[in-house]
Structure formats: structure tokens, C-alpha cells
Tab-separated table of C-alpha atoms (C1' of nucleotides) in Angstrom:
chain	number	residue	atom	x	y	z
A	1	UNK	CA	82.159	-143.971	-104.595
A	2	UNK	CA	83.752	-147.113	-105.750
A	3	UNK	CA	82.937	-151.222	-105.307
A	4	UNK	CA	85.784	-153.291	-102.971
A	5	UNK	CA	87.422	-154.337	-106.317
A	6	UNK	CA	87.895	-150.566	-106.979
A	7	UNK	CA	89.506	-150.164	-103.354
A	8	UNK	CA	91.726	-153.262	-103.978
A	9	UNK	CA	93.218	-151.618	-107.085
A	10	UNK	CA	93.931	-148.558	-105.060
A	11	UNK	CA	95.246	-149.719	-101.896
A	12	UNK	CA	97.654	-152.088	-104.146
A	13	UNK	CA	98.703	-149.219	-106.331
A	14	UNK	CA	99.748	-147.646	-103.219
A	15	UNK	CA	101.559	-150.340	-101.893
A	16	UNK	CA	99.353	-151.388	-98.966
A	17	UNK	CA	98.282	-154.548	-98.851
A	18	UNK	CA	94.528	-155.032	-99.837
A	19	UNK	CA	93.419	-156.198	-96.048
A	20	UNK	CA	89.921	-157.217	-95.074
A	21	UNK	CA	90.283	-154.322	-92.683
A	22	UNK	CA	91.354	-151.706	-94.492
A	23	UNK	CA	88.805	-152.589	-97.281
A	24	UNK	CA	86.428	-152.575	-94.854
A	25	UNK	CA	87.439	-148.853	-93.654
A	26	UNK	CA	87.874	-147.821	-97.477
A	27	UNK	CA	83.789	-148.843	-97.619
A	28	UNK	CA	83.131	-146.570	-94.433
A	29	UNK	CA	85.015	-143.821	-95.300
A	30	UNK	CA	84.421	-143.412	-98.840
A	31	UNK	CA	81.535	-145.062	-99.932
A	32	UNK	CA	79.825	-141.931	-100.272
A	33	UNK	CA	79.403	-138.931	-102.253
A	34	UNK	CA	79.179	-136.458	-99.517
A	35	UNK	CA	83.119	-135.797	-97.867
A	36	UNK	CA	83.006	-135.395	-93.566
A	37	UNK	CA	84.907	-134.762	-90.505
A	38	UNK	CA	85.395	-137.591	-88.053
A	39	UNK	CA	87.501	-138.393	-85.017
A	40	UNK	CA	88.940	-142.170	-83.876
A	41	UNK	CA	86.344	-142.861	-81.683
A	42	UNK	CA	83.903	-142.010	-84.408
A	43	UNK	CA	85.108	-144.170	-86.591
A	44	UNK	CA	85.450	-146.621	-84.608
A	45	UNK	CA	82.077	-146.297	-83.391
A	46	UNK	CA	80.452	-146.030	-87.685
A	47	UNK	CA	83.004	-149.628	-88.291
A	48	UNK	CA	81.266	-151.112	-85.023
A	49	UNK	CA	77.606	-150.002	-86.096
A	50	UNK	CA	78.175	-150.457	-90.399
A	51	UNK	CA	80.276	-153.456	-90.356
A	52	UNK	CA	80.225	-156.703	-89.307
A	53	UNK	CA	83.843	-157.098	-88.904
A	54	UNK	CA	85.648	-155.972	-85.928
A	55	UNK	CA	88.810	-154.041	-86.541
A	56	UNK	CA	90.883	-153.578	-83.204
A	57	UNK	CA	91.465	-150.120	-82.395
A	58	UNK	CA	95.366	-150.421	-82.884
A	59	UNK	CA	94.865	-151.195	-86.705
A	60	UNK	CA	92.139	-148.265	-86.914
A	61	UNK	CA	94.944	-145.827	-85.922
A	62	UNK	CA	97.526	-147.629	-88.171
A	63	UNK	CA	95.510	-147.584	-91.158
A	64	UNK	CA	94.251	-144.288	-90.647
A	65	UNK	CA	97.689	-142.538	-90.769
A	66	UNK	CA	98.773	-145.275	-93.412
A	67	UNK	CA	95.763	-143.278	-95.447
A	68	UNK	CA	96.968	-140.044	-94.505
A	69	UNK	CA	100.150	-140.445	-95.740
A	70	UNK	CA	99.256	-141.805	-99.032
A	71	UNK	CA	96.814	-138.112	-99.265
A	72	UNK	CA	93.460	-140.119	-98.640
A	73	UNK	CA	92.948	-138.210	-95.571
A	74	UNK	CA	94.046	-134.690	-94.407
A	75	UNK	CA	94.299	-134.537	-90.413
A	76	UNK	CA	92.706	-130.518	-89.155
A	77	UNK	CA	94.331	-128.708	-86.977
A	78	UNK	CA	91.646	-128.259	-84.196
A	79	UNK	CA	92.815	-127.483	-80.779
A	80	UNK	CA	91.125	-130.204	-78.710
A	81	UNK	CA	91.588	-134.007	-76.752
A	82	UNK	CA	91.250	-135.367	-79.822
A	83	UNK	CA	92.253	-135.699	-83.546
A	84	UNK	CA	90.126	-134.921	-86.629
A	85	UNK	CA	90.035	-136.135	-90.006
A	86	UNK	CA	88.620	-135.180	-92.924
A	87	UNK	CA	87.940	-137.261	-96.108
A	88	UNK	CA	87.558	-134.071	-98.584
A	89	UNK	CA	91.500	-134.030	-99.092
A	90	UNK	CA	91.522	-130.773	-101.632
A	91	UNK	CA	92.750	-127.172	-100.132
A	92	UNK	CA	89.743	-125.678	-97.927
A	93	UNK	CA	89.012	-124.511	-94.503
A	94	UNK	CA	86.780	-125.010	-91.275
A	95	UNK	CA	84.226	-123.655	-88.873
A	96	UNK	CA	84.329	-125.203	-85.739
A	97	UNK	CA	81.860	-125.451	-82.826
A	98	UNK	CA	83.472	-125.706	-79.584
A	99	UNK	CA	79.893	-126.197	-78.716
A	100	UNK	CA	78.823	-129.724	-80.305
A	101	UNK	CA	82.192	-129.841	-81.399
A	102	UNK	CA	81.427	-130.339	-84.957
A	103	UNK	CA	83.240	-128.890	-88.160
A	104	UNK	CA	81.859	-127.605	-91.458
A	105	UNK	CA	84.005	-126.701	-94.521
A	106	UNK	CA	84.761	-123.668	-95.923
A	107	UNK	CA	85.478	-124.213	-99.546
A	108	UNK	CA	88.084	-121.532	-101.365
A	109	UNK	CA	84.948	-119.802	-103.214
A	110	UNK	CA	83.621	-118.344	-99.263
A	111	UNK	CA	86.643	-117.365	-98.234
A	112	UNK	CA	89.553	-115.092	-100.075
A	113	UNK	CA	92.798	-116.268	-100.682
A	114	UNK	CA	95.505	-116.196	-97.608
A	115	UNK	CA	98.726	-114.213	-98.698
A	116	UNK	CA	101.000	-113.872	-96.545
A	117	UNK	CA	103.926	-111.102	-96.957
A	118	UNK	CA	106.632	-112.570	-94.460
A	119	UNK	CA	109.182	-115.607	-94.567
A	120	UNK	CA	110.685	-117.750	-92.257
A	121	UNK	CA	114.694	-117.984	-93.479
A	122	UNK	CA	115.197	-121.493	-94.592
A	123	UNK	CA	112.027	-122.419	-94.227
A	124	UNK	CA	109.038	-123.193	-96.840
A	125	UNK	CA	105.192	-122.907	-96.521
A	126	UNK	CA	103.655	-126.736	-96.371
A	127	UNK	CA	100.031	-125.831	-95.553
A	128	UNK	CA	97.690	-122.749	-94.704
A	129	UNK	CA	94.568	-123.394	-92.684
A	130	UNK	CA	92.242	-121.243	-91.552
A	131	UNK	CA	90.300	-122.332	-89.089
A	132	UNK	CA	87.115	-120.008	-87.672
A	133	UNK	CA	85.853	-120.776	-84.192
A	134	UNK	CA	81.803	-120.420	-83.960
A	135	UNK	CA	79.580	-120.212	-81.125
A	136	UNK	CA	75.704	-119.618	-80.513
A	137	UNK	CA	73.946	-116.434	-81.720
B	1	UNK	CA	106.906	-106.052	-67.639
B	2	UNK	CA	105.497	-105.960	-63.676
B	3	UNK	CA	106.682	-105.709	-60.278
B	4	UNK	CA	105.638	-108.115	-57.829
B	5	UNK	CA	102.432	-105.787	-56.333
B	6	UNK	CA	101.366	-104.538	-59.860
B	7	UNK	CA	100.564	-108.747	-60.480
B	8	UNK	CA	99.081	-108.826	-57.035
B	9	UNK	CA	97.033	-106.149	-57.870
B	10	UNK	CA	96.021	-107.573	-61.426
B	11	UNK	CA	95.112	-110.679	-60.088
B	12	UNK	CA	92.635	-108.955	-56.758
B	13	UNK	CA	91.226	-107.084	-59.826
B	14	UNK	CA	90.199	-110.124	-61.758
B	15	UNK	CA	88.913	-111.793	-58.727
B	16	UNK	CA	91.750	-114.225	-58.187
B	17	UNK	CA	93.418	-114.451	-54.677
B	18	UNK	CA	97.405	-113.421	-55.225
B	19	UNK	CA	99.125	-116.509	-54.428
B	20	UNK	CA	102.373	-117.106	-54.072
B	21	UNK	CA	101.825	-119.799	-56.922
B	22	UNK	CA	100.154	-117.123	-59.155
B	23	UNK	CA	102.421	-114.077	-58.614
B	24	UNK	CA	105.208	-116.641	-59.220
B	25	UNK	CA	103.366	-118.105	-62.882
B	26	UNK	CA	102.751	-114.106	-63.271
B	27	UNK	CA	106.759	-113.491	-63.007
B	28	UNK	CA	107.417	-116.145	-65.424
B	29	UNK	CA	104.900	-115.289	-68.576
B	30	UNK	CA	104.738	-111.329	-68.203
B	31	UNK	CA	108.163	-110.300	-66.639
B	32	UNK	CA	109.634	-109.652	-70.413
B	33	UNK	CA	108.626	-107.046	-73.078
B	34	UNK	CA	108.408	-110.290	-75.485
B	35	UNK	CA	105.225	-112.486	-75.892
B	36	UNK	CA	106.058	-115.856	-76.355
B	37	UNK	CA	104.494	-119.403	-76.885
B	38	UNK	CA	104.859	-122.101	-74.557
B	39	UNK	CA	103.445	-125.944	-73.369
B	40	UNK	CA	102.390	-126.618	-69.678
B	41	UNK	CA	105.836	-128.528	-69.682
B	42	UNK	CA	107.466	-125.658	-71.127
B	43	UNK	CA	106.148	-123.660	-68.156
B	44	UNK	CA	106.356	-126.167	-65.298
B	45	UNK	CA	110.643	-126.510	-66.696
B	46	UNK	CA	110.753	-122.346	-66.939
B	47	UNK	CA	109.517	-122.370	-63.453
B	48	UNK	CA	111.756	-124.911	-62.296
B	49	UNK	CA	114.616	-123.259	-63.258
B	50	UNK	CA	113.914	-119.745	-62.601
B	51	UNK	CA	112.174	-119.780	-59.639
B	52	UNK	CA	113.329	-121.451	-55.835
B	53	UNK	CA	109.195	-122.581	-55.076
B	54	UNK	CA	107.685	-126.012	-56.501
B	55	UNK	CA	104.487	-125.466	-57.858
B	56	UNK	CA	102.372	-128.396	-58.417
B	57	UNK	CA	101.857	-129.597	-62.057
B	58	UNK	CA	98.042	-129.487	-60.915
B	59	UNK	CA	98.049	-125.813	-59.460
B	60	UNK	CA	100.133	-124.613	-63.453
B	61	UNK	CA	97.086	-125.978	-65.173
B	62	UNK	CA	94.387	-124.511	-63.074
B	63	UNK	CA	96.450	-121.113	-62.892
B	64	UNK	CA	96.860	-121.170	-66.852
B	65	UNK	CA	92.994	-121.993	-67.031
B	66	UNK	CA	92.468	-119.079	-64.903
B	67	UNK	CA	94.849	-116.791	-67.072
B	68	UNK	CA	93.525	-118.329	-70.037
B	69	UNK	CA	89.425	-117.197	-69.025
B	70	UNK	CA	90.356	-113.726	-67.983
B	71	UNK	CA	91.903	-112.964	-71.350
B	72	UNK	CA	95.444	-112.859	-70.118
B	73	UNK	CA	96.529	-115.788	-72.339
B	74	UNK	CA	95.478	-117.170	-75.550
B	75	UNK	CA	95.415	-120.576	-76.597
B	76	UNK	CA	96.617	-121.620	-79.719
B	77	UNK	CA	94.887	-123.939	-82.250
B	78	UNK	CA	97.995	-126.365	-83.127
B	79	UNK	CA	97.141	-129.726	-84.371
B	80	UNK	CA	99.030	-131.807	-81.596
B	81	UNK	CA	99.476	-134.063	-78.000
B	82	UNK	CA	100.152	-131.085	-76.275
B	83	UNK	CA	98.319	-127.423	-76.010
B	84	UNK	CA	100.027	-124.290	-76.881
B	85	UNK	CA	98.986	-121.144	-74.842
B	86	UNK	CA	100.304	-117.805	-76.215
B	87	UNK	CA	100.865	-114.428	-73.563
B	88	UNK	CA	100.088	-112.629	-76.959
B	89	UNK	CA	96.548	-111.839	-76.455
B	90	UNK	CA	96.569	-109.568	-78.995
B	91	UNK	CA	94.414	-110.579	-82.633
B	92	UNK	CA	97.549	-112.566	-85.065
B	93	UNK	CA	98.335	-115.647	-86.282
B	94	UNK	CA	100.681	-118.356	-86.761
B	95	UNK	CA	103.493	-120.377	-87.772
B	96	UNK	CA	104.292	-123.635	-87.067
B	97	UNK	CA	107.343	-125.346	-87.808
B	98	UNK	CA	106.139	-129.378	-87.318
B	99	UNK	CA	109.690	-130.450	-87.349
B	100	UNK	CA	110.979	-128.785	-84.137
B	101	UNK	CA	107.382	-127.819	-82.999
B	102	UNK	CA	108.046	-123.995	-82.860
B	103	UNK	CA	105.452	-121.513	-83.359
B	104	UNK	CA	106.208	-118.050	-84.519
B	105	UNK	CA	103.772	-114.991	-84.610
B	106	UNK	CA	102.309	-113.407	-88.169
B	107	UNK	CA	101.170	-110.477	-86.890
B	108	UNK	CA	98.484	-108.934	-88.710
B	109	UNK	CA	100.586	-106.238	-91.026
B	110	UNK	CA	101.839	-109.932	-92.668
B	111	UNK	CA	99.052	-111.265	-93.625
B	112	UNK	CA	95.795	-109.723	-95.724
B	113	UNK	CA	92.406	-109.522	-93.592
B	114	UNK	CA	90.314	-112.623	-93.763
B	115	UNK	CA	86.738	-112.324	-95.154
B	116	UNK	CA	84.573	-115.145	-94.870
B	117	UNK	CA	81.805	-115.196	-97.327
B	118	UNK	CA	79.767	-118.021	-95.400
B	119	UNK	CA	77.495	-118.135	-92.700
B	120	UNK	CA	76.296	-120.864	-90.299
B	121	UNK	CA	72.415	-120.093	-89.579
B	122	UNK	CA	71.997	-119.371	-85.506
B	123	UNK	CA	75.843	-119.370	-85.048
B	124	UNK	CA	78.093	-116.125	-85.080
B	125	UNK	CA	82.197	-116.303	-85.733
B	126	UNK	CA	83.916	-116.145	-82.554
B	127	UNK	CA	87.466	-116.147	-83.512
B	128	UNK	CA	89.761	-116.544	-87.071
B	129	UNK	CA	92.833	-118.480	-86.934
B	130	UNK	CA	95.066	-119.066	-89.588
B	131	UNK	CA	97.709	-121.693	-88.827
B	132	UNK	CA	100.456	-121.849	-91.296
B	133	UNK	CA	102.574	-125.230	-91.279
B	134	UNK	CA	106.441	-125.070	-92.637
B	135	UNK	CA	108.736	-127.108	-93.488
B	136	UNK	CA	112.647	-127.185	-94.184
B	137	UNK	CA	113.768	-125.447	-97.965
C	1	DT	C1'	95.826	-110.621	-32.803
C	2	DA	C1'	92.856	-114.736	-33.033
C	3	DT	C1'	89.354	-116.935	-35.519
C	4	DC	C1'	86.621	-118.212	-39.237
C	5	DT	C1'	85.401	-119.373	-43.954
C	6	DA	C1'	85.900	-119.783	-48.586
C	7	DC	C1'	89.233	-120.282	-51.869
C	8	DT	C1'	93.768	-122.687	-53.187
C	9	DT	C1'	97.220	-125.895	-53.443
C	10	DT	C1'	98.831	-130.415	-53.465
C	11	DA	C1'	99.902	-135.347	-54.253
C	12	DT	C1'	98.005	-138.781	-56.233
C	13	DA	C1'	94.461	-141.305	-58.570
C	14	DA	C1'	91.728	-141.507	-62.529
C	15	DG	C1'	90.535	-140.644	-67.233
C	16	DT	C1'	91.327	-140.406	-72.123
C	17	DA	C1'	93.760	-140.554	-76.430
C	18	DT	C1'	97.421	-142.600	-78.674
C	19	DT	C1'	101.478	-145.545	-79.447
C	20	DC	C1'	104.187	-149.693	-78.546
C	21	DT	C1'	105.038	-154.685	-78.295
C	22	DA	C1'	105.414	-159.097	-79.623
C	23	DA	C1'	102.783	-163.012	-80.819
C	24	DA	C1'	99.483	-164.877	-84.123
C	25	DG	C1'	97.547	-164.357	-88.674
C	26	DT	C1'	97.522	-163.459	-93.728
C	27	DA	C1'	98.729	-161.916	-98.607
C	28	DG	C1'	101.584	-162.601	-102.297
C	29	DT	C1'	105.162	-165.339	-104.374
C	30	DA	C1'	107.685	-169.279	-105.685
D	1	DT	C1'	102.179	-176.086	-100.427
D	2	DA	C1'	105.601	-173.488	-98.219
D	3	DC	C1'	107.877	-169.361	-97.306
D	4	DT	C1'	108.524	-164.558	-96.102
D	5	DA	C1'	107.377	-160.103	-95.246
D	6	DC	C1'	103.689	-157.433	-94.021
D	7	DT	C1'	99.439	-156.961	-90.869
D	8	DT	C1'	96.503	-157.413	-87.220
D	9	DT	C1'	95.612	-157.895	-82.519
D	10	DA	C1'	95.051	-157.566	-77.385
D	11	DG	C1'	96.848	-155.570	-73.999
D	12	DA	C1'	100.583	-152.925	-71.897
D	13	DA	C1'	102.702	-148.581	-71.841
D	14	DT	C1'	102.922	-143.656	-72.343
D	15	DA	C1'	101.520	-138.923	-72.315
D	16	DC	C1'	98.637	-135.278	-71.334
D	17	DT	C1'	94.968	-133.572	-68.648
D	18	DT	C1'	91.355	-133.523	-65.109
D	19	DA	C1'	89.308	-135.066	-60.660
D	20	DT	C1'	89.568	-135.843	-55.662
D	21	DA	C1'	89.796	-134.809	-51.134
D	22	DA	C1'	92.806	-133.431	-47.516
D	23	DA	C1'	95.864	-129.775	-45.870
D	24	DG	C1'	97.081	-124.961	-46.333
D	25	DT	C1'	96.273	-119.925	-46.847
D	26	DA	C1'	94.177	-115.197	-47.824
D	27	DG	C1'	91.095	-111.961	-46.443
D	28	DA	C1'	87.432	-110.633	-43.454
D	29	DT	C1'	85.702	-110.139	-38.839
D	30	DA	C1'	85.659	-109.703	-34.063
DNA sequence: TATCTACTTTATAAGTATTCTAAAGTAGTA
DNA sequence: TACTACTTTAGAATACTTATAAAGTAGATA
């Protein structure tokens, strides 16, 4: 939770120019405690409603992957139309709902640790992600 | 690995009219011992090449949908533009090489049984996927 | 075998998510 | 204030997938 000063610093530090726009998605995105799941069009939507700035959809997807490169953001592999994001960027897992198509974490304490006992030759592990599928009772 | 009336029969049985376009898609995924994993342009170039019909790019994703609901392929949960269907049906996992966008199996002697010590009230787990990303050494 | 009907295929249009382009705008520096 | 490199923007372009509706075909029936 941090003030637009705060966001400044860190989007300087990181070598991305401190933008009204990106400010403005720093505020949406991480101007709360709580950590969540969103998609483009979500965002989009949360700038429109929030903000009273518009931020053209071209710079939303620019800044977003700016973000995930820098590790502000960690993209989840869901199979679907459309991308997801998460803001909780530390080593965890999801439940999805094909349903609603929502996602909830799994942190590492519900779940036990992946180990997996084969290699690709010349190849190292980047990520493991588990992600579990839900539907109604 | 199927003759020509054994997929004609398989398909009557699951309630699907034998086609030529479906006995030809048949050919092409289960005429080898080995599963593989594959794109709808992956397909629509296999069947280019192997076989002498055209089949509309329409007609591969409806017959893939088909497969895909009568358990006869999987699809795979890679974070991407394009969806991965597997003929594997069988219960494994995955990895995924982002660089050349191969997937390779982890079958379930590799990797330690998942436990999931979380629940979602009114929803029940449906599937477990682990995707595994990797990179170049 | 001829006919009928429901299911299939097809080309093409439409839809949706994402990336590209290049012109206008802006931050940081001198 | 002026300059330069980085950003934003609208809209075009691309890519994948689904929808449409007309023509074709499988299986059943007579």
C-alpha cells in the first residue's frame, strides 16, 4: 500500500518513467492490502470505473508486461481466451473455476511441495505451477 | 494404433457419424503407439501433408471439440495464443519449454502425488495440473 | 434402389484478444 | 527554454477461434 510519491520512487528505480498512466495503474493495482487475479479487460474496466483518467488500451497492455518483467506481476497459466494476472508475485498456486471463471490462491502451506525426479538435458526448471480445475458440488 | 473400421466403429460408438473428415483426423492423432501434443495448426499442417483430402480449418476444430468431450483428447493448460490438445488422455503432467514452445510429458512415476490441503466450500476438484516452465542451462 | 431427414462440412464472415505503427505528447536533462 | 529519448495513443493489423447458413452426406425407411 503506498502514496503516488512511493510509486514514483519505484517505477524510477526501475527505470520506467514515472507516467501519469502508469501511476495511475500502480494506484489500481496495488493500492491495497489484499493481492487478486485480473484479466485486460478487467483492468481496463476497474481504470475506467476508479479513475478519472483514460489510459488507451495499447498502453494498458504495454505497461502491464513492462510490470511483469520488472516481477510486479506474475502472468498464470490458465488455459482460456484470455490472459490472467496476478498481483501476489511470491511462489503459490491456483484453483480455477471454469464456471465463473474466477481463480483463488493456493498458498505453499495447503499444498505439499512439487518434486519432480526427471530432467530435461540442457534444460533448467524456471517455474512450477500447479494449477487445480474446480467445478460445482 | 487402428485400422480404418476399428475408428469407424469408435466413432458410431460415441455417437458421432464416421466421416471421411473424422476417420481421416482419427488416422492422424491415433495411428502411432506415441501420444503426442499438438496446436489446431499443428494438426491442420499434419493433415496437409499426410493425407490427399482438405479438411476445412472449421470442420478440425469442431472434430477436436468432439474428440476433446468424449475423452479421446485432453487439453492442456499452457499459458499462450494458441491451445494445446494432448492424445494422452491418461492422468500426467507437463513440461513446457517457452522458448521453442514444446511440451513434454511428466508422467506420474516423475513427479510425487499432489495433496491439496484446501477446500473451496460448494466446489469439488475436477482436475490437477502441474505445468512446469524451462528454460535453456 | 430411391427418398428422406438429421447431422456434417464448408467457405466465409464475425468476434475477440493482442500487437503493431507512426504520429503526437511528455519527462528529464542541459 | 530547447532538445532528445521515451511514452502514449488511436486505429490498423494480426491471430486464433466461433458463428452462419448453404450444400453435402450418412443412415434409416420404404
Amino acid at each position: 500500500m503506498l502514496s503516488s510519491p512511493e510509486y514514483i520512487e519505484k517505477l524510477r528505480k526501475s527505470g520506467l518513467r514515472p507516467t501519469r498512466q502508469r501511476i495511475k495503474i500502480c494506484e489500481v493495482l496495488f493500492d491495497t492490502d489484499k493481492t487478486f487475479h485480473f484479466t485486460i479487460s478487467d483492468l481496463a474496466q476497474m481504470i475506467e470505473n476508479k479513475a478519472n483518467v483514460k489510459i488507451s488500451l495499447a498502453t494498458i497492455y504495454n505497461t502491464i508486461h513492462s510490470f511483469e518483467k520488472k516481477g510486479y506481476l506474475k502472468e498464470i497459466a490458465v488455459n482460456s481466451s484470455q490472459t490472467y494476472f496476478d498481483t501476489n508475485t511470491t511462489h503459490h498456486h491456483h484453483f480455477y473455476d471454469e464456471g465463473n471463471k474466477e481463480l483463488f490462491d493456493i498458498n505453499n502451506s495447503e499444498i505439499d511441495r512439487i518434486k519432480i525426479n526427471k530432467d530435461i538435458p540442457g534444460k533448467k526448471i524456471k517455474s512450477v505451477e500447479v494449477l487445480v480445475k474446480v467445478e460445482n458440488k
